[in-house]
CSV table of C-alpha atoms and ligand atoms in Angstrom, one decimal:
chain,number,residue,atom,x,y,z
A,1,MET,CA,0.0,0.0,0.0
A,2,HIS,CA,1.3,3.5,-0.9
A,3,PRO,CA,1.6,6.0,2.0
A,4,PHE,CA,-1.3,8.4,2.4
A,5,SER,CA,-2.5,11.0,4.9
A,6,PHE,CA,-5.8,10.6,6.7
A,7,THR,CA,-8.2,13.2,7.9
A,8,LYS,CA,-11.7,13.0,9.5
A,9,ALA,CA,-14.1,15.7,8.5
A,10,THR,CA,-16.3,16.9,11.3
A,11,ASP,CA,-18.7,18.9,9.1
A,12,THR,CA,-19.6,19.2,5.4
A,13,ARG,CA,-17.7,22.4,4.9
A,14,GLU,CA,-14.5,20.8,6.2
A,15,ALA,CA,-15.1,17.8,3.9
A,16,LEU,CA,-15.6,19.9,0.9
A,17,ASN,CA,-12.4,21.9,1.6
A,18,ALA,CA,-10.4,18.7,1.8
A,19,GLY,CA,-12.1,17.4,-1.3
A,20,ARG,CA,-11.4,20.5,-3.3
A,21,GLN,CA,-7.7,20.0,-2.5
A,22,GLY,CA,-7.8,16.5,-4.0
A,23,GLY,CA,-8.7,14.4,-1.0
A,24,ARG,CA,-10.6,11.2,-1.7
A,25,TYR,CA,-13.8,10.7,0.3
A,26,ILE,CA,-14.1,7.5,2.3
A,27,ALA,CA,-16.9,6.1,4.4
A,28,GLY,CA,-17.5,2.3,4.5
A,29,GLY,CA,-14.2,1.8,2.6
A,30,THR,CA,-15.3,-1.6,1.4
A,31,THR,CA,-14.0,-1.0,-2.2
A,32,LEU,CA,-11.4,1.7,-1.8
A,33,VAL,CA,-9.3,0.0,0.9
A,34,ASP,CA,-9.2,-3.2,-1.1
A,35,LEU,CA,-8.0,-1.3,-4.2
A,36,MET,CA,-5.4,0.6,-2.1
A,37,ARG,CA,-4.0,-2.7,-0.8
A,38,GLU,CA,-3.7,-4.0,-4.3
A,39,THR,CA,-2.1,-0.6,-5.3
A,40,VAL,CA,-4.8,-0.2,-8.0
A,41,GLU,CA,-5.8,3.0,-6.2
A,42,ARG,CA,-3.1,5.3,-4.7
A,43,PRO,CA,-4.8,8.4,-3.2
A,44,GLU,CA,-2.5,10.8,-1.4
A,45,THR,CA,-5.2,11.9,1.1
A,46,LEU,CA,-8.3,10.1,2.5
A,47,VAL,CA,-11.1,12.2,3.9
A,48,ASP,CA,-13.3,10.2,6.3
A,49,ILE,CA,-16.8,11.5,5.9
A,50,SER,CA,-18.6,9.0,8.0
A,51,ASP,CA,-19.6,11.6,10.7
A,52,LEU,CA,-21.5,13.8,8.2
A,53,PRO,CA,-25.2,14.1,8.7
A,54,LEU,CA,-26.2,12.1,5.6
A,55,ARG,CA,-27.8,9.1,7.3
A,56,GLU,CA,-31.5,9.8,6.9
A,57,VAL,CA,-34.1,7.9,4.8
A,58,SER,CA,-37.2,10.1,4.2
A,59,VAL,CA,-40.3,10.2,2.1
A,60,THR,CA,-40.4,13.3,-0.1
A,61,GLU,CA,-43.4,15.7,-0.4
A,62,ARG,CA,-44.6,14.0,-3.5
A,63,GLY,CA,-44.2,10.5,-2.1
A,64,GLY,CA,-40.8,9.6,-3.5
A,65,LEU,CA,-37.9,8.4,-1.4
A,66,ARG,CA,-34.7,10.2,-0.4
A,67,ILE,CA,-31.9,8.0,0.8
A,68,GLY,CA,-28.9,9.7,2.5
A,69,ALA,CA,-25.5,8.9,1.0
A,70,LEU,CA,-24.2,7.5,4.3
A,71,VAL,CA,-27.1,5.2,5.0
A,72,SER,CA,-25.6,1.7,5.0
A,73,MET,CA,-26.9,-1.0,2.6
A,74,THR,CA,-28.2,-3.0,5.5
A,75,GLU,CA,-30.1,0.0,7.0
A,76,THR,CA,-31.5,0.9,3.6
A,77,ALA,CA,-32.7,-2.6,2.8
A,78,ALA,CA,-34.4,-2.9,6.2
A,79,HIS,CA,-36.0,0.5,6.3
A,80,PRO,CA,-39.8,0.2,6.5
A,81,LYS,CA,-40.4,3.1,4.0
A,82,VAL,CA,-38.0,1.4,1.5
A,83,ARG,CA,-39.7,-1.9,1.9
A,84,ALA,CA,-43.2,-0.4,1.6
A,85,LEU,CA,-42.6,2.0,-1.3
A,86,PHE,CA,-39.9,0.3,-3.4
A,87,PRO,CA,-39.3,-3.3,-2.3
A,88,LEU,CA,-37.1,-3.9,-5.3
A,89,VAL,CA,-34.5,-1.6,-3.7
A,90,SER,CA,-34.5,-3.8,-0.6
A,91,GLU,CA,-34.3,-6.9,-2.7
A,92,ALA,CA,-31.4,-5.7,-4.8
A,93,LEU,CA,-29.5,-4.7,-1.7
A,94,GLU,CA,-30.1,-8.0,0.1
A,95,LEU,CA,-28.8,-9.9,-2.9
A,96,SER,CA,-25.6,-7.9,-2.9
A,97,ALA,CA,-22.2,-8.8,-1.3
A,98,SER,CA,-22.2,-10.4,2.2
A,99,ALA,CA,-24.0,-9.3,5.3
A,100,GLN,CA,-20.7,-8.0,6.8
A,101,LEU,CA,-20.0,-5.8,3.7
A,102,ARG,CA,-23.6,-4.6,3.7
A,103,ASN,CA,-23.2,-3.4,7.3
A,104,MET,CA,-20.2,-1.3,6.3
A,105,ALA,CA,-20.9,-0.2,2.8
A,106,THR,CA,-23.0,3.0,2.2
A,107,ILE,CA,-25.4,3.9,-0.6
A,108,GLY,CA,-23.1,6.6,-1.9
A,109,GLY,CA,-20.1,4.3,-1.9
A,110,ASN,CA,-22.2,1.6,-3.6
A,111,ILE,CA,-22.9,3.6,-6.7
A,112,MET,CA,-19.2,4.9,-6.7
A,113,GLN,CA,-17.8,1.4,-6.6
A,114,ARG,CA,-15.3,0.4,-9.3
A,115,THR,CA,-15.5,-2.5,-11.6
A,116,ARG,CA,-14.9,-6.1,-10.5
A,117,CYS,CA,-13.0,-6.9,-13.8
A,118,THR,CA,-10.2,-9.1,-12.7
A,119,TYR,CA,-7.7,-7.4,-15.1
A,120,PHE,CA,-8.5,-4.1,-13.5
A,121,ARG,CA,-7.4,-5.4,-10.2
A,122,ASP,CA,-4.3,-7.1,-11.5
A,123,VAL,CA,-1.7,-4.3,-11.8
A,124,THR,CA,0.4,-6.5,-14.2
A,125,ALA,CA,-2.4,-6.6,-16.8
A,126,ASP,CA,-3.2,-4.1,-19.5
A,127,CYS,CA,-6.2,-2.0,-18.4
A,128,ASN,CA,-7.4,1.3,-19.9
A,129,LYS,CA,-9.5,1.9,-16.9
A,130,ARG,CA,-6.6,1.7,-14.5
A,131,GLU,CA,-3.8,3.0,-16.8
A,132,PRO,CA,-5.3,5.0,-19.7
A,133,GLY,CA,-3.8,4.0,-23.1
A,134,SER,CA,-2.4,0.7,-21.9
A,135,GLY,CA,-5.0,-1.5,-23.6
A,136,CYS,CA,-7.7,-3.9,-22.5
A,137,ALA,CA,-6.7,-7.4,-21.5
A,138,ALA,CA,-10.3,-8.5,-21.3
A,139,LEU,CA,-11.1,-7.9,-24.9
A,140,HIS,CA,-9.2,-11.0,-26.0
A,141,GLY,CA,-8.9,-12.6,-22.5
A,142,PHE,CA,-11.4,-14.5,-20.4
A,143,ASN,CA,-14.5,-12.3,-20.7
A,144,ARG,CA,-17.3,-14.4,-19.4
A,145,MET,CA,-18.4,-11.9,-16.8
A,146,HIS,CA,-18.0,-8.9,-19.0
A,147,ALA,CA,-20.5,-6.6,-20.7
A,148,ILE,CA,-22.5,-7.1,-23.9
A,149,LEU,CA,-24.1,-3.6,-23.9
A,150,GLY,CA,-22.5,-0.2,-23.9
A,151,THR,CA,-19.0,-1.5,-24.5
A,152,SER,CA,-16.3,0.2,-26.5
A,153,GLU,CA,-12.9,-0.9,-28.0
A,154,SER,CA,-11.4,0.6,-24.8
A,155,CYS,CA,-13.3,-1.2,-22.1
A,156,VAL,CA,-16.0,-4.0,-21.7
A,157,ALA,CA,-16.3,-4.1,-17.9
A,158,THR,CA,-19.6,-4.3,-16.2
A,159,HIS,CA,-20.8,-2.1,-13.3
A,160,ALA,CA,-21.2,-4.5,-10.4
A,161,SER,CA,-23.8,-2.7,-8.2
A,162,ASP,CA,-27.2,-4.3,-7.9
A,163,VAL,CA,-29.0,-1.4,-6.2
A,164,ALA,CA,-27.8,0.8,-9.1
A,165,VAL,CA,-29.9,-1.3,-11.4
A,166,ALA,CA,-32.9,-0.6,-9.3
A,167,PHE,CA,-32.0,3.1,-9.2
A,168,ALA,CA,-31.7,3.1,-13.0
A,169,ALA,CA,-35.0,1.4,-13.5
A,170,LEU,CA,-36.8,3.8,-11.1
A,171,GLU,CA,-35.1,6.9,-12.7
A,172,ALA,CA,-33.5,8.1,-9.5
A,173,THR,CA,-31.6,11.3,-9.2
A,174,VAL,CA,-28.2,11.7,-7.5
A,175,HIS,CA,-27.8,14.7,-5.3
A,176,LEU,CA,-24.3,16.2,-5.2
A,177,LEU,CA,-22.7,19.0,-3.2
A,178,GLY,CA,-19.5,20.6,-4.3
A,179,PRO,CA,-17.4,23.7,-4.1
A,180,ASP,CA,-19.8,25.3,-6.6
A,181,GLY,CA,-22.9,24.4,-4.8
A,182,GLU,CA,-25.6,21.7,-5.2
A,183,ARG,CA,-26.2,19.7,-8.4
A,184,ARG,CA,-28.8,17.1,-9.3
A,185,VAL,CA,-27.9,14.5,-11.9
A,186,PRO,CA,-30.3,12.0,-13.3
A,187,PHE,CA,-29.1,8.5,-12.6
A,188,ALA,CA,-29.0,7.7,-16.3
A,189,ASP,CA,-26.3,10.5,-16.7
A,190,PHE,CA,-24.4,9.7,-13.5
A,191,LEU,CA,-22.6,6.5,-14.4
A,192,LEU,CA,-20.7,6.9,-17.6
A,193,ARG,CA,-20.2,4.5,-20.5
A,194,PRO,CA,-16.5,3.8,-21.2
A,195,GLY,CA,-16.2,5.3,-24.7
A,196,ASN,CA,-12.5,6.4,-25.1
A,197,THR,CA,-12.2,7.3,-21.5
A,198,PRO,CA,-13.1,4.3,-19.3
A,199,ASN,CA,-11.1,5.8,-16.4
A,200,GLN,CA,-13.9,8.4,-16.0
A,201,GLU,CA,-16.7,6.4,-14.5
A,202,GLN,CA,-19.0,8.9,-12.8
A,203,ASN,CA,-20.4,12.3,-13.7
A,204,ILE,CA,-18.8,13.9,-10.6
A,205,ARG,CA,-16.6,16.9,-10.3
A,206,ARG,CA,-13.5,17.5,-8.3
A,207,GLY,CA,-14.5,17.8,-4.6
A,208,GLU,CA,-18.1,16.9,-5.1
A,209,LEU,CA,-19.8,14.8,-2.5
A,210,ILE,CA,-22.8,12.6,-3.0
A,211,THR,CA,-25.4,13.7,-0.4
A,212,ALA,CA,-28.4,11.5,-1.4
A,213,VAL,CA,-30.2,9.4,-4.0
A,214,GLU,CA,-33.8,10.3,-4.6
A,215,ILE,CA,-36.3,8.0,-6.2
A,216,PRO,CA,-39.3,9.9,-7.7
A,217,ALA,CA,-42.9,9.0,-6.7
A,218,LEU,CA,-44.6,6.5,-8.9
A,219,PRO,CA,-48.4,5.9,-9.3
A,220,ARG,CA,-49.8,3.4,-6.8
A,221,PRO,CA,-50.4,0.5,-6.6
A,222,LEU,CA,-46.9,-0.4,-7.7
A,223,LYS,CA,-45.5,-3.9,-7.8
A,224,SER,CA,-41.8,-4.3,-8.1
A,225,GLY,CA,-39.0,-6.8,-7.6
A,226,TYR,CA,-35.4,-7.7,-8.4
A,227,LEU,CA,-34.0,-10.9,-9.9
A,228,LYS,CA,-30.3,-11.8,-9.8
A,229,VAL,CA,-28.9,-14.7,-11.8
A,230,ARG,CA,-25.5,-15.8,-10.8
A,231,ASP,CA,-23.2,-18.8,-10.6
A,232,ARG,CA,-23.8,-19.4,-6.9
A,233,GLN,CA,-26.5,-18.2,-4.5
A,234,SER,CA,-24.5,-15.8,-2.3
A,235,TYR,CA,-21.5,-13.5,-2.4
A,236,GLU,CA,-21.4,-13.4,-6.2
A,237,PHE,CA,-21.9,-10.9,-8.9
A,238,ALA,CA,-24.7,-11.0,-11.4
A,239,LEU,CA,-24.4,-12.8,-14.8
A,240,THR,CA,-27.7,-11.0,-15.5
A,241,SER,CA,-30.3,-9.3,-13.3
A,242,ALA,CA,-33.6,-7.5,-13.9
A,243,ALA,CA,-35.3,-4.7,-11.9
A,244,VAL,CA,-39.0,-4.4,-12.7
A,245,ALA,CA,-41.7,-2.1,-11.4
A,246,LEU,CA,-45.2,-2.1,-12.9
A,247,HIS,CA,-48.3,0.0,-12.2
A,248,VAL,CA,-51.4,-1.8,-13.5
A,249,ARG,CA,-54.8,0.0,-13.4
A,250,GLY,CA,-58.1,-1.3,-14.9
A,251,GLY,CA,-56.3,-4.4,-16.1
A,252,VAL,CA,-53.9,-2.3,-18.2
A,253,ILE,CA,-50.2,-1.6,-17.6
A,254,ARG,CA,-49.9,2.2,-17.2
A,255,GLU,CA,-46.3,2.5,-16.0
A,256,ALA,CA,-43.4,0.1,-16.6
A,257,LYS,CA,-39.8,0.7,-15.3
A,258,VAL,CA,-37.3,-2.0,-16.3
A,259,ALA,CA,-33.5,-2.2,-16.2
A,260,ALA,CA,-30.9,-4.9,-16.4
A,261,GLY,CA,-27.6,-5.6,-14.6
A,262,GLY,CA,-24.6,-7.8,-15.3
A,263,VAL,CA,-24.8,-7.1,-19.0
A,264,GLY,CA,-24.0,-3.4,-19.4
A,265,THR,CA,-21.0,-1.2,-18.8
A,266,VAL,CA,-23.5,0.8,-16.7
A,267,PRO,CA,-26.9,-0.4,-15.3
A,268,TRP,CA,-28.9,-0.9,-18.4
A,269,LYS,CA,-32.3,0.8,-18.7
A,270,LEU,CA,-34.6,-1.0,-21.1
A,271,PRO,CA,-36.9,1.6,-22.8
A,272,ALA,CA,-37.8,-0.7,-25.6
A,273,VAL,CA,-39.1,-3.3,-23.1
A,274,GLU,CA,-41.0,-0.6,-21.2
A,275,ARG,CA,-42.6,0.8,-24.4
A,276,HIS,CA,-43.7,-2.7,-25.3
A,277,LEU,CA,-45.5,-3.1,-22.0
A,278,ILE,CA,-47.3,0.2,-21.6
A,279,GLY,CA,-51.0,0.2,-22.6
A,280,GLU,CA,-51.1,-3.6,-22.8
A,281,ARG,CA,-52.9,-6.2,-20.6
A,282,PRO,CA,-50.6,-8.5,-18.6
A,283,SER,CA,-50.2,-12.0,-20.2
A,284,ASP,CA,-47.5,-14.6,-20.6
A,285,ALA,CA,-47.3,-13.7,-24.3
A,286,LEU,CA,-46.7,-10.1,-23.5
A,287,TRP,CA,-43.9,-10.9,-21.1
A,288,THR,CA,-42.2,-13.0,-23.7
A,289,ALA,CA,-42.6,-10.5,-26.5
A,290,ALA,CA,-41.4,-7.6,-24.3
A,291,ALA,CA,-38.4,-9.5,-23.1
A,292,GLU,CA,-37.4,-10.1,-26.7
A,293,GLN,CA,-36.6,-6.4,-26.9
A,294,ALA,CA,-34.1,-6.6,-24.0
A,295,ALA,CA,-30.9,-7.4,-25.8
A,296,GLY,CA,-31.1,-4.9,-28.7
A,297,GLY,CA,-27.7,-3.6,-29.7
A,298,ALA,CA,-25.9,-6.4,-27.8
A,299,ARG,CA,-22.3,-7.0,-28.8
A,300,PRO,CA,-21.2,-10.2,-27.0
A,301,LEU,CA,-17.6,-11.3,-26.6
A,302,GLU,CA,-16.1,-14.7,-27.1
A,303,ASN,CA,-16.9,-16.1,-23.7
A,304,ASN,CA,-20.2,-14.3,-22.9
A,305,ARG,CA,-22.5,-15.0,-25.9
A,306,PHE,CA,-24.8,-16.9,-23.5
A,307,LYS,CA,-25.7,-13.6,-21.9
A,308,VAL,CA,-27.9,-12.5,-24.8
A,309,ALA,CA,-30.4,-15.4,-24.3
A,310,LEU,CA,-29.9,-15.3,-20.5
A,311,LEU,CA,-30.8,-11.6,-20.4
A,312,LYS,CA,-34.1,-12.1,-22.2
A,313,ARG,CA,-35.0,-15.1,-20.0
A,314,THR,CA,-34.1,-13.1,-16.9
A,315,VAL,CA,-36.3,-10.1,-17.9
A,316,GLU,CA,-39.2,-12.4,-19.0
A,317,ARG,CA,-39.1,-14.3,-15.7
A,318,GLN,CA,-39.1,-11.2,-13.6
A,319,LEU,CA,-41.9,-9.6,-15.6
A,320,ARG,CA,-43.9,-12.7,-14.9
A,321,VAL,CA,-43.1,-12.7,-11.2
A,322,VAL,CA,-44.0,-9.0,-10.8
A,323,GLY,CA,-46.8,-8.8,-13.3
A,324,GLY,CA,-48.4,-12.2,-12.7
A,325,THR,CA,-49.5,-14.9,-15.0
A,326,LYS,CA,-52.7,-14.8,-16.9
B,1,SF4,FE1,-9.7,-2.7,-17.8
B,1,SF4,FE2,-12.1,-2.4,-18.7
B,1,SF4,FE3,-10.5,-3.9,-20.1
B,1,SF4,FE4,-11.3,-4.7,-17.7
B,1,SF4,S1,-12.6,-4.4,-19.5
B,1,SF4,S2,-9.2,-4.8,-18.5
B,1,SF4,S3,-11.5,-2.7,-16.6
B,1,SF4,S4,-10.2,-1.7,-19.7
């Protein structure tokens, strides 16, 4: 591990001052400390923000949900308001990592986590995300876990977060506070596709701090759920996943929010699937036809061609689970 200095911020102003000078924020530390041990990350200054007042879950005036950036994954998943309003968020969190990690990791840290691409974590391998311009060992290496959507010639790594898939489906907003004031970024614009700059992963400016994630209100009743398909039943990342929320009134689907994980360089919103559902009556045939739209634009790699069919099946199954069978 490279030497670094450590400071604990006692209030937001102090944190922002340290962040403006290049300090890296740390709270749960479940990703960053690992990466520092492996010398993938070499920050000169860590700024501990775990004492900042960002630990509240609240219902917004319009009936949405605001989750403070420092609320742990465990606390978020168990919160009665989260379970009542957006159970898919709880499900996505409970299917993530281990209980010990969920107790430490925060919502802000979760969406800032870096890829689990093994070449990224191996400092002897070529990796454009870690060392821009060095190449991508995964392109012609073992790429079974890698992305089939949103890839570039520079990087094909997936984003590993489960709850980010739920946030993408529900069209959440990320609240940021920085030296220039507050900013709100739609979740779809927060995590960046790799393009030619895979080292830039988030739409976040120097010194900015995530303060909360806000999920907008959706019409009620709303049924929702998260399905994660993986090689083993715990402590494993998704091969594919699907976050689904449906509002059905008068026997017709009025709202559909769908996103997939494990397949994209960012959590992958599925607007073509959503369009196929809205205005239709739930049926097995509808779930199958809508899920057929899920893999549009996919560019599989040598070892992950199976993800195209698996993605469609995952979406179809979760549509059926949430929407019911007729
Ligand atoms: Fe690095 Fe991305 Fe290639 Fe993995 S897929 S080796 S993270 S550039």
